[in-house]
Short mmCIF file of C-alpha atoms and ligand atoms in Angstrom, two decimals:
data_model
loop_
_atom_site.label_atom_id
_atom_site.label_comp_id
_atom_site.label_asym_id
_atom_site.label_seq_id
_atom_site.Cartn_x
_atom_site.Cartn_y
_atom_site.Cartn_z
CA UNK I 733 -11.64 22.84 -22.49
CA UNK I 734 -9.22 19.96 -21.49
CA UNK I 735 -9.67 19.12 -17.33
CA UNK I 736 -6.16 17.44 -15.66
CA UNK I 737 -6.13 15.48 -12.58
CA UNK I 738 -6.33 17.87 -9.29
CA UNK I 739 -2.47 18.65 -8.29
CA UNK I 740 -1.37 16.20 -5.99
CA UNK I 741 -2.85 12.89 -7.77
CA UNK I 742 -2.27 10.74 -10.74
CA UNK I 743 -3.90 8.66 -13.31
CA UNK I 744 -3.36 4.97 -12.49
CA UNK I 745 -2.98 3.97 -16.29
CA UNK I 746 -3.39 0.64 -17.32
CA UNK I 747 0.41 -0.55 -17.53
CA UNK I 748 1.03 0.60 -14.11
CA UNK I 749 -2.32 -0.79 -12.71
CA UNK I 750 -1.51 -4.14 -13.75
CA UNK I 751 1.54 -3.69 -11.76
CA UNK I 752 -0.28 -2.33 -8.87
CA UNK I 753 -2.67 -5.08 -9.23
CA UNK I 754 0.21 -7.75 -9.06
CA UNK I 755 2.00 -6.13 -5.80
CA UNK I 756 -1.55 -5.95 -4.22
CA UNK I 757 -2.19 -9.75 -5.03
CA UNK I 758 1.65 -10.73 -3.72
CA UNK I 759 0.38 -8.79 -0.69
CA UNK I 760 -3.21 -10.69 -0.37
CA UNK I 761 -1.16 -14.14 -0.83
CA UNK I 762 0.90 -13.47 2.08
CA UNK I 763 -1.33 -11.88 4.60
CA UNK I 764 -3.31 -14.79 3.84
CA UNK I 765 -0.22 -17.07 5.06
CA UNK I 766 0.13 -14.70 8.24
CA UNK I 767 -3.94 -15.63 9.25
CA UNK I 768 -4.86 -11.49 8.12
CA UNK I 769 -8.74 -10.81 6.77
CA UNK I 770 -9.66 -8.39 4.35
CA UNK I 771 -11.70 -5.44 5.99
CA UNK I 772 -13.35 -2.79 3.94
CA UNK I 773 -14.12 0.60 5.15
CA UNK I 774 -15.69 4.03 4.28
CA UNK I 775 -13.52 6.21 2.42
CA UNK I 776 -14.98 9.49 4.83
CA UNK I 777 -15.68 9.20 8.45
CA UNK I 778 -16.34 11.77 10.98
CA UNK I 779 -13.82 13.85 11.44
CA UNK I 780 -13.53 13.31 14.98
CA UNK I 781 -12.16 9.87 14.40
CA UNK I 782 -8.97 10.94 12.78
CA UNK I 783 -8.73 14.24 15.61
CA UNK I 784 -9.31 12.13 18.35
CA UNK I 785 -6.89 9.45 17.64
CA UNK I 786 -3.72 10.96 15.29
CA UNK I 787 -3.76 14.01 17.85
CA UNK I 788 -4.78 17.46 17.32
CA UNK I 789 -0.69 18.57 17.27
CA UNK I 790 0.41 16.00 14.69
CA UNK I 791 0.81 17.58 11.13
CA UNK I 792 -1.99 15.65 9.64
CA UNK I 793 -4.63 16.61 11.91
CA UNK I 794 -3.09 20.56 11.59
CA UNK I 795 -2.38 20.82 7.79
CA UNK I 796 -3.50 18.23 5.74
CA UNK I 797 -6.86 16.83 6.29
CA UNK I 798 -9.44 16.69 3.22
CA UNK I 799 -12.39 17.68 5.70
CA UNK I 800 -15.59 18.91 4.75
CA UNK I 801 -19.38 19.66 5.75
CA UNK I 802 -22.16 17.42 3.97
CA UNK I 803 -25.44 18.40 3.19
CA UNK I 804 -26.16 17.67 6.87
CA UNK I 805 -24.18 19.74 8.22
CA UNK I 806 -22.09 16.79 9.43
CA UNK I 807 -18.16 17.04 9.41
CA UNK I 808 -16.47 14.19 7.45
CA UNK I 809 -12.42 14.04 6.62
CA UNK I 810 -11.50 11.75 3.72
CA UNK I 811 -9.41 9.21 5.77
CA UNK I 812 -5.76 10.26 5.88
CA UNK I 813 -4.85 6.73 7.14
CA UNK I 814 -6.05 3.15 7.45
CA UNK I 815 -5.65 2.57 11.35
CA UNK I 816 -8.40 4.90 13.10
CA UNK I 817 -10.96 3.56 10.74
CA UNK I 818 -10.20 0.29 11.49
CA UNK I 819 -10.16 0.48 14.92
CA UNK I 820 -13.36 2.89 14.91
CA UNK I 821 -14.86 -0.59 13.13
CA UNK I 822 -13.40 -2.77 15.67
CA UNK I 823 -15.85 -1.13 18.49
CA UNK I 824 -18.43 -0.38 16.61
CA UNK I 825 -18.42 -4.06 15.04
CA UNK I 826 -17.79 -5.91 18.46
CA UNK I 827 -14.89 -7.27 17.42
CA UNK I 828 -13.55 -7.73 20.81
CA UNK I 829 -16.62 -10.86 20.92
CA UNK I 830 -14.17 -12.60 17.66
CA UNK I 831 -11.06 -14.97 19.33
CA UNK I 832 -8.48 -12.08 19.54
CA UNK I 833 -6.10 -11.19 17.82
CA UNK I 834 -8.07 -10.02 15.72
CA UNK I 835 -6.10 -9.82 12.16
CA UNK I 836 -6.59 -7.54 9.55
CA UNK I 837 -5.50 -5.93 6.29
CA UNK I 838 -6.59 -3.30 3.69
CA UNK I 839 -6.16 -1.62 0.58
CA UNK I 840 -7.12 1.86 -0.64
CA UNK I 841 -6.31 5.49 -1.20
CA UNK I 842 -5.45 7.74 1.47
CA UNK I 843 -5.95 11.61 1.37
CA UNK I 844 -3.79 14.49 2.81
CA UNK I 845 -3.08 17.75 1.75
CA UNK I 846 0.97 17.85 1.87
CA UNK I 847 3.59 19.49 -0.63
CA UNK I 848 3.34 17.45 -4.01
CA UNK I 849 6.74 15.77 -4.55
CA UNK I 850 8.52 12.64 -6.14
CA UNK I 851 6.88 9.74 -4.02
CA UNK I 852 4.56 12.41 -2.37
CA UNK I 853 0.73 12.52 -3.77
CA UNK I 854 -2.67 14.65 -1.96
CA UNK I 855 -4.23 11.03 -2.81
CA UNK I 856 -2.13 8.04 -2.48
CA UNK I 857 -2.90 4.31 -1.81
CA UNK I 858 -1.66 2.35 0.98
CA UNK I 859 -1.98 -1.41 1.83
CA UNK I 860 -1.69 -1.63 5.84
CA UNK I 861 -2.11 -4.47 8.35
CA UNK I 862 -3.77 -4.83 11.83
CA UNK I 863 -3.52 -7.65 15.00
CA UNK I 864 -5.83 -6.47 17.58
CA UNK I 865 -5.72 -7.64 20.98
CA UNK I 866 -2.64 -8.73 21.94
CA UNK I 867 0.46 -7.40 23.52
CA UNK I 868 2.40 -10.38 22.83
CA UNK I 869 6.17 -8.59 21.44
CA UNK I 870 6.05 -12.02 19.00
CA UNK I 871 2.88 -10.23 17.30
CA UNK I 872 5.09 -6.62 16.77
CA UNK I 873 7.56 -9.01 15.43
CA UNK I 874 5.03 -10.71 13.20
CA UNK I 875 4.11 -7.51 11.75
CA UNK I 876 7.49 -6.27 11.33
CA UNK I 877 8.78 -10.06 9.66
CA UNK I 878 5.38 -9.85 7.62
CA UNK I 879 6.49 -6.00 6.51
CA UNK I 880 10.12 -7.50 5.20
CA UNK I 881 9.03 -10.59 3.55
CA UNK I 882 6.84 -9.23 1.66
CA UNK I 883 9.40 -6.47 0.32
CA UNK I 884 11.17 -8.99 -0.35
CA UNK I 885 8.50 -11.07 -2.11
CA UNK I 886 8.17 -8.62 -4.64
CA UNK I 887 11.89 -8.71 -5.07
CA UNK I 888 13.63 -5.44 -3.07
CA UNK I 889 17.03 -6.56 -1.94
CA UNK I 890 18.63 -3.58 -0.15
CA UNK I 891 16.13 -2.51 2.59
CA UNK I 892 16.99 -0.85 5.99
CA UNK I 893 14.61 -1.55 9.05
CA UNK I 894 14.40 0.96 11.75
CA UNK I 895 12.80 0.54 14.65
CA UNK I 896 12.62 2.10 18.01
CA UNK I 897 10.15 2.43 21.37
CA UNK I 898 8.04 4.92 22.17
CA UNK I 899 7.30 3.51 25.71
CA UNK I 900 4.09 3.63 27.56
CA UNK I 901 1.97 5.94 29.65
CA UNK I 902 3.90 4.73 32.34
CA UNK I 903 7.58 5.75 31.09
CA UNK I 904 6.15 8.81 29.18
CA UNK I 905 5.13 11.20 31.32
CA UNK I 906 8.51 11.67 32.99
CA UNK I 907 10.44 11.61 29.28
CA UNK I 908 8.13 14.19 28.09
CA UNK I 909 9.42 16.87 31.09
CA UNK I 910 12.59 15.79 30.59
CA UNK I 911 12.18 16.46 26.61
CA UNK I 912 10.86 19.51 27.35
CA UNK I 913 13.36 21.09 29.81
CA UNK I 914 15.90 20.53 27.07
CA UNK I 915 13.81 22.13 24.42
CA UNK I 916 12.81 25.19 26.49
CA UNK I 917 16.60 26.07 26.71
CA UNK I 918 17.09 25.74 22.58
CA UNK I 919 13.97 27.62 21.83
CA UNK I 920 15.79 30.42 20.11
CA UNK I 921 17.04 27.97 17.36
CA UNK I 922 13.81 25.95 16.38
CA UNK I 923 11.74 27.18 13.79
CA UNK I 924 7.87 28.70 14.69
CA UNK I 925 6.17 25.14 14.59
CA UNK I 926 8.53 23.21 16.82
CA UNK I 927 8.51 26.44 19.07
CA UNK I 928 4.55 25.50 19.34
CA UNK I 929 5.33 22.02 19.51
CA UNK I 930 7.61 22.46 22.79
CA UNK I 931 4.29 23.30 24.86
CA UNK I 932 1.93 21.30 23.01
CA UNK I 933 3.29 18.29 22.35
CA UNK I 934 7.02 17.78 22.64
CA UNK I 935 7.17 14.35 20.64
CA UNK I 936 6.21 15.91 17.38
CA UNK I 937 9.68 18.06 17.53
CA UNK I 938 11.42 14.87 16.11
CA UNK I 939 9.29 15.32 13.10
CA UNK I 940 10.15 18.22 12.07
CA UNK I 941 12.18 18.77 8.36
CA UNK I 942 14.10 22.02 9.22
CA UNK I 943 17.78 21.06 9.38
CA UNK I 944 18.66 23.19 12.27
CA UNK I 945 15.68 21.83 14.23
CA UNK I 946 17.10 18.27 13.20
CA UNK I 947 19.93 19.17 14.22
CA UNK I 948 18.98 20.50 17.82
CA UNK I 949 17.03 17.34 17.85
CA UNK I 950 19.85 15.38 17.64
CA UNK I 951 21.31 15.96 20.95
CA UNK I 952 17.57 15.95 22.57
CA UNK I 953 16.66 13.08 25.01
CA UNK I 954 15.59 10.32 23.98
CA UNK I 955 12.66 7.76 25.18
CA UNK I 956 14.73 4.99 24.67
CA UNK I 957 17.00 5.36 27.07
CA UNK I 958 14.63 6.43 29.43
CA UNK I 959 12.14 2.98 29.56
CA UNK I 960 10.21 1.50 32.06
CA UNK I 961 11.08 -2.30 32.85
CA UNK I 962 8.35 -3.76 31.10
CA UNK I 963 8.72 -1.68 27.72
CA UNK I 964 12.41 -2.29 27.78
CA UNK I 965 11.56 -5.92 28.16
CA UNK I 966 9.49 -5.87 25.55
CA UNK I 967 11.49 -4.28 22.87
CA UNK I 968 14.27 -6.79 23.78
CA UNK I 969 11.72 -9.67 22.96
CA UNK I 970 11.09 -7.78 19.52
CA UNK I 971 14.52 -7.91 18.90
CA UNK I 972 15.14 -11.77 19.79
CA UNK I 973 12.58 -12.56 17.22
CA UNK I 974 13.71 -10.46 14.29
CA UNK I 975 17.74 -11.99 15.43
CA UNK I 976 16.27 -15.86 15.24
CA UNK I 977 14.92 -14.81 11.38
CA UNK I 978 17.87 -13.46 10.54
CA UNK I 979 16.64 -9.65 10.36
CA UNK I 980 18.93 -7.06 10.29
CA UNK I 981 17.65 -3.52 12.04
CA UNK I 982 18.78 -0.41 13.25
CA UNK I 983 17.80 1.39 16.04
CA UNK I 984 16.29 5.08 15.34
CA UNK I 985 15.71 6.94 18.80
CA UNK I 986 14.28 9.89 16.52
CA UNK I 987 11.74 6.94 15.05
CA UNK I 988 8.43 8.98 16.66
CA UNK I 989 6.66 8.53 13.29
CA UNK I 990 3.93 11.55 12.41
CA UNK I 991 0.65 10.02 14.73
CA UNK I 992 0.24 10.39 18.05
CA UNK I 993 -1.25 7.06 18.87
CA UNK I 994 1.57 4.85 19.00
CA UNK I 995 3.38 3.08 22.04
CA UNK I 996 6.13 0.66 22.35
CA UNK I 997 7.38 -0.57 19.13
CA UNK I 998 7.61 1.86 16.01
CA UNK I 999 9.17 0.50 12.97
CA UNK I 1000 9.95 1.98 9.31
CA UNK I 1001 11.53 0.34 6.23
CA UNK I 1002 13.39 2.50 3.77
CA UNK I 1003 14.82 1.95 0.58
CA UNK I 1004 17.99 3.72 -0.92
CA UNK I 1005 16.31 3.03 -4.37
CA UNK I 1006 13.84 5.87 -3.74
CA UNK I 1007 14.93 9.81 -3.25
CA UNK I 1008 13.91 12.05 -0.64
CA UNK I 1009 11.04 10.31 0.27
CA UNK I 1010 12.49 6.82 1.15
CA UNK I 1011 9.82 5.53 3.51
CA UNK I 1012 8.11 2.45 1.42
CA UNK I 1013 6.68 1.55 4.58
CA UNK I 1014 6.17 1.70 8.89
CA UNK I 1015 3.86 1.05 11.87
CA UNK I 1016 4.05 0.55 15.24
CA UNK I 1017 1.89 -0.51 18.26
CA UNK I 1018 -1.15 1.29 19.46
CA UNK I 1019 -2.22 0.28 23.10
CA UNK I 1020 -4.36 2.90 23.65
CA UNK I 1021 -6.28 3.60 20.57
CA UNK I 1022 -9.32 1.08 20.99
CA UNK I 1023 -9.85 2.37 24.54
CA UNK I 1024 -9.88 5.80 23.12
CA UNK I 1025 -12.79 4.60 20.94
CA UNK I 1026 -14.92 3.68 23.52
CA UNK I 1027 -13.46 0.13 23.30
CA UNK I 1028 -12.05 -2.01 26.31
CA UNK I 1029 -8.82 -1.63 26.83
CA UNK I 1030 -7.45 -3.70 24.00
CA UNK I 1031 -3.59 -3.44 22.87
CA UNK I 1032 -2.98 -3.59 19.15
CA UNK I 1033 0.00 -3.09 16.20
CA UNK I 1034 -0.16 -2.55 12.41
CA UNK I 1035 1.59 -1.09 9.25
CA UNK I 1036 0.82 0.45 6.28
CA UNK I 1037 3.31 0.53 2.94
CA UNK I 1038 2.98 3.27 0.52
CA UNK I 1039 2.24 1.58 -2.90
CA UNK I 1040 3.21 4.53 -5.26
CA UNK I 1041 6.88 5.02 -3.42
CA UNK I 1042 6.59 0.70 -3.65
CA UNK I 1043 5.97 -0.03 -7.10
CA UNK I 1044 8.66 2.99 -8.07
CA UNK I 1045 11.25 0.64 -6.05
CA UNK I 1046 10.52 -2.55 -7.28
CA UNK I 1047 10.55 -0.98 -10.91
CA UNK I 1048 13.66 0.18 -10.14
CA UNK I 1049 15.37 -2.86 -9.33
CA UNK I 1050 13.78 -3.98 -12.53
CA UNK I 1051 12.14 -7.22 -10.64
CA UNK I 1052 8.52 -6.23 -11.83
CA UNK I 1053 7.20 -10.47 -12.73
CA UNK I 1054 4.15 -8.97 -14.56
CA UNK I 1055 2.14 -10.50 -17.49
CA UNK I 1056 0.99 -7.29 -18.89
CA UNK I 1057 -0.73 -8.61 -21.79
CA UNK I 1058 -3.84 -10.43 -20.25
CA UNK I 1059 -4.92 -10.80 -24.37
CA UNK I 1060 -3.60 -14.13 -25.15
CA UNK I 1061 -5.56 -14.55 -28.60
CA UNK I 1062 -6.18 -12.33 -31.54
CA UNK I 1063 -8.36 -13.48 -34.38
CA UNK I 1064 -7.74 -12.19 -37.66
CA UNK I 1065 -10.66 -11.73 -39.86
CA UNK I 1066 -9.43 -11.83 -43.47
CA UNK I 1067 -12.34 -11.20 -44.91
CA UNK I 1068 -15.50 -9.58 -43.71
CA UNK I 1069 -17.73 -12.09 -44.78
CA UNK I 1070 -16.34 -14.09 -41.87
CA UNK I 1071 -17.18 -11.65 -39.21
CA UNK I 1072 -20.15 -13.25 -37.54
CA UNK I 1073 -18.51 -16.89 -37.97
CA UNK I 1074 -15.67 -15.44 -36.17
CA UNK I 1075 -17.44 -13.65 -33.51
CA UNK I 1076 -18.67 -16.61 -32.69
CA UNK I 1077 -15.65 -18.36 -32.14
CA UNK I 1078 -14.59 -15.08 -30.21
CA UNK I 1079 -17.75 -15.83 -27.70
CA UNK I 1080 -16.43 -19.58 -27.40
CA UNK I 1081 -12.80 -19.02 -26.77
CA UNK I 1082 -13.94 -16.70 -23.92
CA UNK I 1083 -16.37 -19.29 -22.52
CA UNK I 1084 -13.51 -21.82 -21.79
CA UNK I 1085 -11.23 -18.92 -20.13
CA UNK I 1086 -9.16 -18.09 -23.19
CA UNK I 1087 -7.94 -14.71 -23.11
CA UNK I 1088 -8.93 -13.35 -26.85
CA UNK I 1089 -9.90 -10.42 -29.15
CA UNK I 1090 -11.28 -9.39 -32.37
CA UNK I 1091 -10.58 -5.95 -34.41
CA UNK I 1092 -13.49 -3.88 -33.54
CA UNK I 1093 -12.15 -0.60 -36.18
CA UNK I 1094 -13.10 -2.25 -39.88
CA UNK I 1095 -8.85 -1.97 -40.31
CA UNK I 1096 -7.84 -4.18 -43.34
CA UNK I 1097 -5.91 -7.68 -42.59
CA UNK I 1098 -2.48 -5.49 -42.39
CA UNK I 1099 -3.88 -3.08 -40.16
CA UNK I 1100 -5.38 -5.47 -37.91
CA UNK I 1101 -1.97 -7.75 -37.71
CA UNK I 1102 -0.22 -4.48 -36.81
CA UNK I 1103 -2.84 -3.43 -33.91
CA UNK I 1104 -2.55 -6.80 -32.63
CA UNK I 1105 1.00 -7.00 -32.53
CA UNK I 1106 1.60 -4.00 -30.43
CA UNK I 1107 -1.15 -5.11 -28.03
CA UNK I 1108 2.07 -8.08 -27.80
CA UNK I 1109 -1.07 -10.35 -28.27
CA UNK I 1110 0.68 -14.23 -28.50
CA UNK I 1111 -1.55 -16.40 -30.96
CA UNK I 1112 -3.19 -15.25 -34.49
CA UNK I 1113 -5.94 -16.94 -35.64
CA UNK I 1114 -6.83 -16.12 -39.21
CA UNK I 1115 -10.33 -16.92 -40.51
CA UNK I 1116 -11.63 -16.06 -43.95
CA UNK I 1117 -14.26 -17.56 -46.30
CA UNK I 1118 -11.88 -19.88 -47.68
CA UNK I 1119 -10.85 -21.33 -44.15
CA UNK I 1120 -14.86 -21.35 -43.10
CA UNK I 1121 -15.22 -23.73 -46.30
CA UNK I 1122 -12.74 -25.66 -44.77
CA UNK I 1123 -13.88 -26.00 -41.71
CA UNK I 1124 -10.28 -25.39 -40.48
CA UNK I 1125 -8.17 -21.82 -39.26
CA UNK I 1126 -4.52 -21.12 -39.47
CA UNK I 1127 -2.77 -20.63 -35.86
CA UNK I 1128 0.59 -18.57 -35.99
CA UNK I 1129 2.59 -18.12 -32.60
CA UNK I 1130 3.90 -15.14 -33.26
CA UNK I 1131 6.86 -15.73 -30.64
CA UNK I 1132 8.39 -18.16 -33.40
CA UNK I 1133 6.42 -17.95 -36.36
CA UNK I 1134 5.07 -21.43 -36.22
CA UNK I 1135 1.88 -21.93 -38.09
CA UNK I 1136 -0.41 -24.70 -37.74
CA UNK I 1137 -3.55 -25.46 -39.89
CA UNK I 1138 -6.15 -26.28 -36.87
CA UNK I 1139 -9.92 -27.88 -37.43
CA UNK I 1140 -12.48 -25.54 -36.28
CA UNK I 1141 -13.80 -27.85 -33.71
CA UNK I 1142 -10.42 -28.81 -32.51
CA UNK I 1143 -9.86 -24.82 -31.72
CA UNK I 1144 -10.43 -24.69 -28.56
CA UNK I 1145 -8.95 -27.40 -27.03
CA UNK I 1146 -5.73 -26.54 -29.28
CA UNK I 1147 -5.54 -22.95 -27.77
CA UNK I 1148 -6.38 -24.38 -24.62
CA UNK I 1149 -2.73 -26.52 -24.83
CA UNK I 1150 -1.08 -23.39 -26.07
CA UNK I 1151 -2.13 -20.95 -23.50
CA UNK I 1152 -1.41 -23.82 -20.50
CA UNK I 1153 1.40 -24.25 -21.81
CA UNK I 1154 2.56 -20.19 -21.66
CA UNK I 1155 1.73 -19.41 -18.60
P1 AMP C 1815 2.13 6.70 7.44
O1 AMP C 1815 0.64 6.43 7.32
O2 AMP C 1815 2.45 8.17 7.49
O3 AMP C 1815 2.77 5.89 8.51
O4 AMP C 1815 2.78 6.22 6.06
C1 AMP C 1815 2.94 4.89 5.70
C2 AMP C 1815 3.48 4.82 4.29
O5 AMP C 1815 2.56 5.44 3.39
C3 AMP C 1815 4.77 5.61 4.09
O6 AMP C 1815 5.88 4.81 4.42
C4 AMP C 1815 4.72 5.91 2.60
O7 AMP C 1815 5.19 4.82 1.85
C5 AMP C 1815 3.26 6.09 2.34
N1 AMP C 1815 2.88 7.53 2.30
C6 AMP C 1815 2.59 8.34 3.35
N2 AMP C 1815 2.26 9.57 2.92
C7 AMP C 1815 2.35 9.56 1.58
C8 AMP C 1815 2.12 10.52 0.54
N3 AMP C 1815 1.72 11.75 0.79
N4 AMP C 1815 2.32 10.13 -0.77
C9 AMP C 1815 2.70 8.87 -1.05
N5 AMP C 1815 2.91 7.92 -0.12
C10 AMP C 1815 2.75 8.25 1.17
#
């Protein structure tokens, strides 16, 4: 009986991990430069949290939610995104007591139940940012600036930036009729969801991937030409900043993004290296959300990038600047007699931080040469009776062939050079 991975996820091997690993430390690095913190939360919460917050209408809440009862009868979903939980933890932790904003990032899978595709998973990981507590349009900018440098950190060239408004409870309200009027009159050409959208929650039509209901969509109202003062002020401050750094965007009325929660700015970054499901990353502004945790009124904005539909795009562009062999030393043992000896050299190369291995299969000298050589492992060095007499090992950089007759307790501060001196 041979088990495979549930349909919708992947095994992260090891060659792709270390490239995971690398985009997630480029990330770290720069949301470090930005002022962010590392928060870590549960993987499950109560389901509520993700209801509540994405909206009961939104496709996530309706279709794709990993939720289940525990032994307790509690319910818990397996968190389909990084905001709610966050800002659950900003209540519950006090942060509003911290000097605001209050910056954040994370890291970690993310679970819904949608049609497996290229750049589609049931389990995928994100890495997402938060500023909580300010409504400063220099902070949407900040998120949206951090967002493109760091695409282009890890070397993506052609990107295009959407953004767009959703406006506020103030500009909404009116929209929404307005949105809905229209609708009412096309309901014969939308498919059965949007039809259920057009009472429930008109916003969510724009999400829809019918063509024809696209296409109605097109002609629909939309928010952005219907702002209040302050929101259209805003977004115009949004777009002075990206201008003075030089950031090209596009406005996307459609840009309503799949969660209910967001006002103001919404912003997406695609990439035409990736097929159908070009989104490598988005956000937007969520002034409501702590208040609708029980939180004072508290205005925030965040994004979250997608690092499977990532790491496909910065493979593409062939721009991955990954080390993938971490093994910098192999030692040959040429004859078994000088196992222990050179298991103890093993131990002592490792103690100063040098990178090394030993053949742990009994292969013969050949065999061993040949393992080590597709592991790409650098520097040989070969140890054998003869060379324990000696008191002295041969070193062979494979790169050129160069071979140097080393004393043993020169060894490590020889490797030491050689390794510096690689990296
Ligand atoms: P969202 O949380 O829907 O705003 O998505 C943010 C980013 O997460 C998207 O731009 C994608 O890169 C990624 N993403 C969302 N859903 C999936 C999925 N099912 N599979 C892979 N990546 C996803």
């Amino acid at each position: 009986m041979q088990f495979r991975v549930p349909k919708g996820t992947t095994d992260i091997v090891p060659d792709v991990a270390v490239k995971w690993q690398y985009l997630e430390r480029k990330a770290v690095e720069l949301f470090k430069t930005y002022g962010y913190k590392p928060i870590i939360t549960p993987i499950f919460e109560h389901t509520e949290v993700f209801t509540r917050s994405i909206g009961s209408s939104t496709d996530i809440v309706q279709k794709e939610m990993y939720t289940f009862e525990d032994k307790g009868k509690r319910s818990l979903t397996l968190r389909p995104e990084g905001t709610a939980p966050v800002i659950r933890s900003y209540v519950e932790q006090n942060m509003n007591q911290l000097p605001q904003p209050v910056k954040l990032y994370y890291t970690g899978p993310m679970f819904r139940y949608e049609r497996p595709q290229a750049g589609r998973y049931r389990q995928f990981w994100q890495i997402g940012v938060e500023a909580i507590g300010s409504d400063d349009p220099a902070v949407d900018a900040e998120s949206i600036l951090l967002l493109v440098n760091y695409f282009k950190a890890v070397g993506l060239k052609e990107l295009t930036l959407y953004i767009n408004s959703m406006g506020c409870e103030n500009d909404r309200p009116q929209y929404i009729e307005m949105l809905k009027e229209y609708a009412e009159a096309k309901r014969e050409s939308l498919c059965n969801d949007c039809v259920k959208r057009v009472d429930l929650n008109p916003l969510r039509l724009f999400d829809c991937k019918n063509e024809t209901c696209q296409a109605v969509m097109a002609d629909a109202p939309k928010l952005i030409d219907h702002l209040c003062e302050s929101c259209s002020g805003h977004f115009d401050e949004v777009k002075h900043y990206l201008e003075m750094q030089c950031v090209n965007y596009t406005i996307k009325p459609e840009l309503v993004r799949g969660l209910d929660y967001y006002t103001k700015t919404t912003f997406e970054i695609v990439s035409p290296l990736l097929g159908a499901q070009n989104a490598i990353g988005g956000g937007g502004r969520y002034n409501k959300l702590v208040e609708e945790f029980g939180g004072p009124s508290t205005p925030g904005i965040g994004f979250a990038l997608g690092t499977e539909r990532l790491a496909l795009a910065v493979e593409k562009e062939g721009v991955f600047d990954v080390n993938e062999n971490s093994t910098e030393v192999f030692i040959a043992v040429a004859d078994p007699a000088a196992k222990h000896a050179a298991v103890n050299i093993l131990y002592q190369l490792r103690s100063n931080d040098i990178s090394s291995d030993i053949d742990y299969m009994n292969r013969s000298l050949k065999a061993q040469l040949n393992a080590a050589n597709r592991r790409g492992i650098r520097y040989f060095v070969f140890l054998g009776s003869r060379e324990l007499e000696a008191g002295a090992v041969v070193v062979k950089d494979m790169e050129d062939g160069a071979q140097v007759e080393v004393k043993l307790n020169e060894l490590v501060e020889h490797l030491t050079g050689l390794v510096g001196a690689a990296k």
